[in-house]
Amino acid sequence: DTASTGEAIALISTIGEYKRKMKLWAEKMESFTAGTHILERQRFTFPNDWLHLDNVSSEWEAFTAILSRKDTGISSQVQSLQMKVSEEDRALERKMTDLFNDWDTHRPAGGEGVSPDEVLNSLNVFESRFVKLREDMDSLNRAREALDLDTKKDDRLVPKLEELQDLK
């Protein structure tokens, strides 16, 4: 169903997010239904652009059916998805190690012969790499959470980002 690990992580995260929001949305549907029934009993004239209860209810039912099918599909593939998440975790760990090594060896320290523009450009490149890595880590943690795996809090990136900001 999913072609790549990134797509699998995105799907897991999205389905998990929707599942967490379902209770709130169900309460809002109940409130909308009750409000609509009260207005109908009071013979309220609904405006032309009003979303009628039948339409909203049918869309809600379609949404819950689709979400249920996707959740069932994920449940049947949990083991392979967990392996993909583990592979992605190892790949992310390698990227982090490579980025840290690259930062430690190529960090712009200024000095003679280096223009300020080159230093700023280098810092911007490193900053974009650090931000991308942090986004990937957050995405992976959301996928872990959706699969009921242990989430990791990795703070090794924070000091490097602070150091980069200090250099700017």
Short mmCIF file of C-alpha atoms in Angstrom, two decimals:
data_model
loop_
_atom_site.label_atom_id
_atom_site.label_comp_id
_atom_site.label_asym_id
_atom_site.label_seq_id
_atom_site.Cartn_x
_atom_site.Cartn_y
_atom_site.Cartn_z
CA ASP A 1 0.00 0.00 0.00
CA THR A 2 2.86 2.38 0.69
CA ALA A 3 5.79 2.68 -1.66
CA SER A 4 8.44 4.18 0.55
CA THR A 5 9.29 4.51 4.18
CA GLY A 6 8.60 8.24 4.07
CA GLU A 7 5.13 7.63 2.67
CA ALA A 8 4.51 4.94 5.29
CA ILE A 9 5.53 7.32 8.06
CA ALA A 10 3.30 10.05 6.66
CA LEU A 11 0.34 7.66 6.40
CA ILE A 12 0.83 6.29 9.91
CA SER A 13 1.18 9.78 11.36
CA THR A 14 -1.90 11.09 9.58
CA ILE A 15 -4.09 8.14 10.55
CA GLY A 16 -2.86 8.33 14.14
CA GLU A 17 -3.57 12.07 14.27
CA TYR A 18 -7.09 11.57 12.91
CA LYS A 19 -7.76 8.75 15.37
CA ARG A 20 -6.76 11.02 18.26
CA LYS A 21 -9.08 13.77 16.99
CA MET A 22 -12.05 11.44 16.39
CA LYS A 23 -13.47 11.77 19.90
CA LEU A 24 -13.57 15.57 19.70
CA TRP A 25 -15.05 15.46 16.21
CA ALA A 26 -17.68 12.90 17.30
CA GLU A 27 -18.70 15.23 20.13
CA LYS A 28 -18.99 18.10 17.66
CA MET A 29 -21.14 15.93 15.39
CA GLU A 30 -23.43 15.11 18.31
CA SER A 31 -23.65 18.80 19.17
CA PHE A 32 -24.43 19.71 15.55
CA THR A 33 -27.08 16.99 15.38
CA ALA A 34 -28.72 18.10 18.64
CA GLY A 35 -28.62 21.76 17.57
CA THR A 36 -30.14 20.97 14.19
CA HIS A 37 -32.97 18.97 15.81
CA ILE A 38 -33.71 21.86 18.18
CA LEU A 39 -33.81 24.31 15.27
CA GLU A 40 -36.07 21.99 13.26
CA ARG A 41 -38.49 21.63 16.21
CA GLN A 42 -38.58 25.42 16.45
CA ARG A 43 -39.35 25.56 12.69
CA PHE A 44 -36.25 27.61 12.01
CA THR A 45 -35.81 28.63 8.39
CA PHE A 46 -32.32 27.57 7.40
CA PRO A 47 -30.35 29.82 5.02
CA ASN A 48 -29.64 28.60 1.50
CA ASP A 49 -25.95 27.98 2.25
CA TRP A 50 -26.71 25.90 5.37
CA LEU A 51 -25.00 22.52 5.55
CA HIS A 52 -27.92 20.19 6.24
CA LEU A 53 -27.57 17.44 8.80
CA ASP A 54 -28.11 14.68 6.22
CA ASN A 55 -25.18 15.90 4.12
CA VAL A 56 -22.86 16.36 7.08
CA SER A 57 -23.87 12.99 8.57
CA SER A 58 -23.25 11.15 5.32
CA GLU A 59 -19.83 12.80 4.95
CA TRP A 60 -19.01 11.95 8.57
CA GLU A 61 -20.00 8.31 8.01
CA ALA A 62 -17.92 8.16 4.83
CA PHE A 63 -14.95 9.66 6.66
CA THR A 64 -15.21 7.21 9.56
CA ALA A 65 -15.54 4.29 7.12
CA ILE A 66 -12.45 5.38 5.16
CA LEU A 67 -10.49 5.95 8.36
CA SER A 68 -11.52 2.54 9.65
CA ARG A 69 -10.41 0.85 6.41
CA LYS A 70 -7.07 2.65 6.47
CA ASP A 71 -6.57 1.79 10.14
CA THR A 72 -7.37 -1.86 9.43
CA GLY A 73 -4.92 -1.82 6.52
CA ILE A 74 -2.23 -0.39 8.76
CA SER A 75 -3.04 -2.92 11.48
CA SER A 76 -2.56 -5.77 9.02
CA GLN A 77 0.82 -4.34 8.02
CA VAL A 78 2.02 -3.26 11.46
CA GLN A 79 4.99 -5.59 11.57
CA SER A 80 6.34 -4.54 8.18
CA LEU A 81 5.66 -0.89 9.02
CA GLN A 82 7.51 -1.27 12.32
CA MET A 83 10.47 -2.71 10.41
CA LYS A 84 10.32 0.25 7.98
CA VAL A 85 10.27 2.67 10.90
CA SER A 86 13.26 0.88 12.44
CA GLU A 87 15.12 1.10 9.11
CA GLU A 88 14.27 4.78 8.86
CA ASP A 89 15.50 5.24 12.44
CA ARG A 90 18.86 3.67 11.56
CA ALA A 91 19.12 5.79 8.40
CA LEU A 92 18.30 8.93 10.38
CA GLU A 93 20.94 8.01 12.95
CA ARG A 94 23.51 7.71 10.14
CA LYS A 95 22.43 11.07 8.71
CA MET A 96 22.78 12.64 12.14
CA THR A 97 26.26 11.19 12.64
CA ASP A 98 27.33 12.33 9.17
CA LEU A 99 25.95 15.82 9.75
CA PHE A 100 27.64 16.11 13.14
CA ASN A 101 30.97 14.95 11.68
CA ASP A 102 30.56 17.36 8.77
CA TRP A 103 29.74 20.19 11.18
CA ASP A 104 32.72 19.40 13.39
CA THR A 105 35.14 19.34 10.47
CA HIS A 106 33.71 22.08 8.21
CA ARG A 107 32.21 24.50 10.73
CA PRO A 108 32.99 28.02 9.54
CA ALA A 109 35.26 29.53 12.13
CA GLY A 110 36.05 32.68 10.22
CA GLY A 111 39.65 33.73 10.13
CA GLU A 112 41.74 35.08 7.34
CA GLY A 113 40.93 34.41 3.73
CA VAL A 114 37.25 33.66 4.34
CA SER A 115 34.71 36.28 3.40
CA PRO A 116 31.71 36.95 5.64
CA ASP A 117 29.39 36.04 2.76
CA GLU A 118 31.00 32.62 2.47
CA VAL A 119 30.66 32.08 6.22
CA LEU A 120 26.98 33.11 6.20
CA ASN A 121 26.29 30.92 3.20
CA SER A 122 27.92 27.96 4.89
CA LEU A 123 25.96 28.60 8.10
CA ASN A 124 22.69 28.80 6.14
CA VAL A 125 23.44 25.48 4.44
CA PHE A 126 24.16 23.83 7.78
CA GLU A 127 21.06 25.38 9.31
CA SER A 128 18.83 23.99 6.57
CA ARG A 129 20.39 20.54 7.05
CA PHE A 130 19.85 20.70 10.83
CA VAL A 131 16.24 21.85 10.41
CA LYS A 132 15.54 19.08 7.89
CA LEU A 133 17.02 16.52 10.26
CA ARG A 134 14.88 17.81 13.12
CA GLU A 135 11.74 17.63 10.93
CA ASP A 136 12.61 14.06 9.95
CA MET A 137 13.11 13.15 13.62
CA ASP A 138 9.72 14.66 14.54
CA SER A 139 8.03 12.79 11.71
CA LEU A 140 9.64 9.53 12.77
CA ASN A 141 8.53 10.07 16.38
CA ARG A 142 4.95 10.69 15.20
CA ALA A 143 5.09 7.41 13.28
CA ARG A 144 6.47 5.61 16.34
CA GLU A 145 3.65 7.07 18.40
CA ALA A 146 1.04 5.99 15.82
CA LEU A 147 2.46 2.44 15.85
CA ASP A 148 2.55 2.39 19.66
CA LEU A 149 6.34 2.11 19.67
CA ASP A 150 8.58 3.82 22.19
CA THR A 151 9.30 7.37 21.14
CA LYS A 152 12.80 8.71 21.49
CA LYS A 153 13.68 12.13 22.78
CA ASP A 154 17.02 12.90 21.20
CA ASP A 155 18.44 16.24 22.32
CA ARG A 156 21.82 15.92 20.59
CA LEU A 157 20.65 18.29 17.86
CA VAL A 158 19.82 21.16 20.23
CA PRO A 159 23.40 22.12 21.21
CA LYS A 160 24.52 22.03 17.59
CA LEU A 161 21.67 24.31 16.55
CA GLU A 162 22.45 26.66 19.44
CA GLU A 163 26.09 26.74 18.41
CA LEU A 164 25.09 27.51 14.84
CA GLN A 165 22.80 30.34 16.00
CA ASP A 166 25.60 31.72 18.16
CA LEU A 167 27.91 31.81 15.15
CA LYS A 168 25.33 33.72 13.11
#
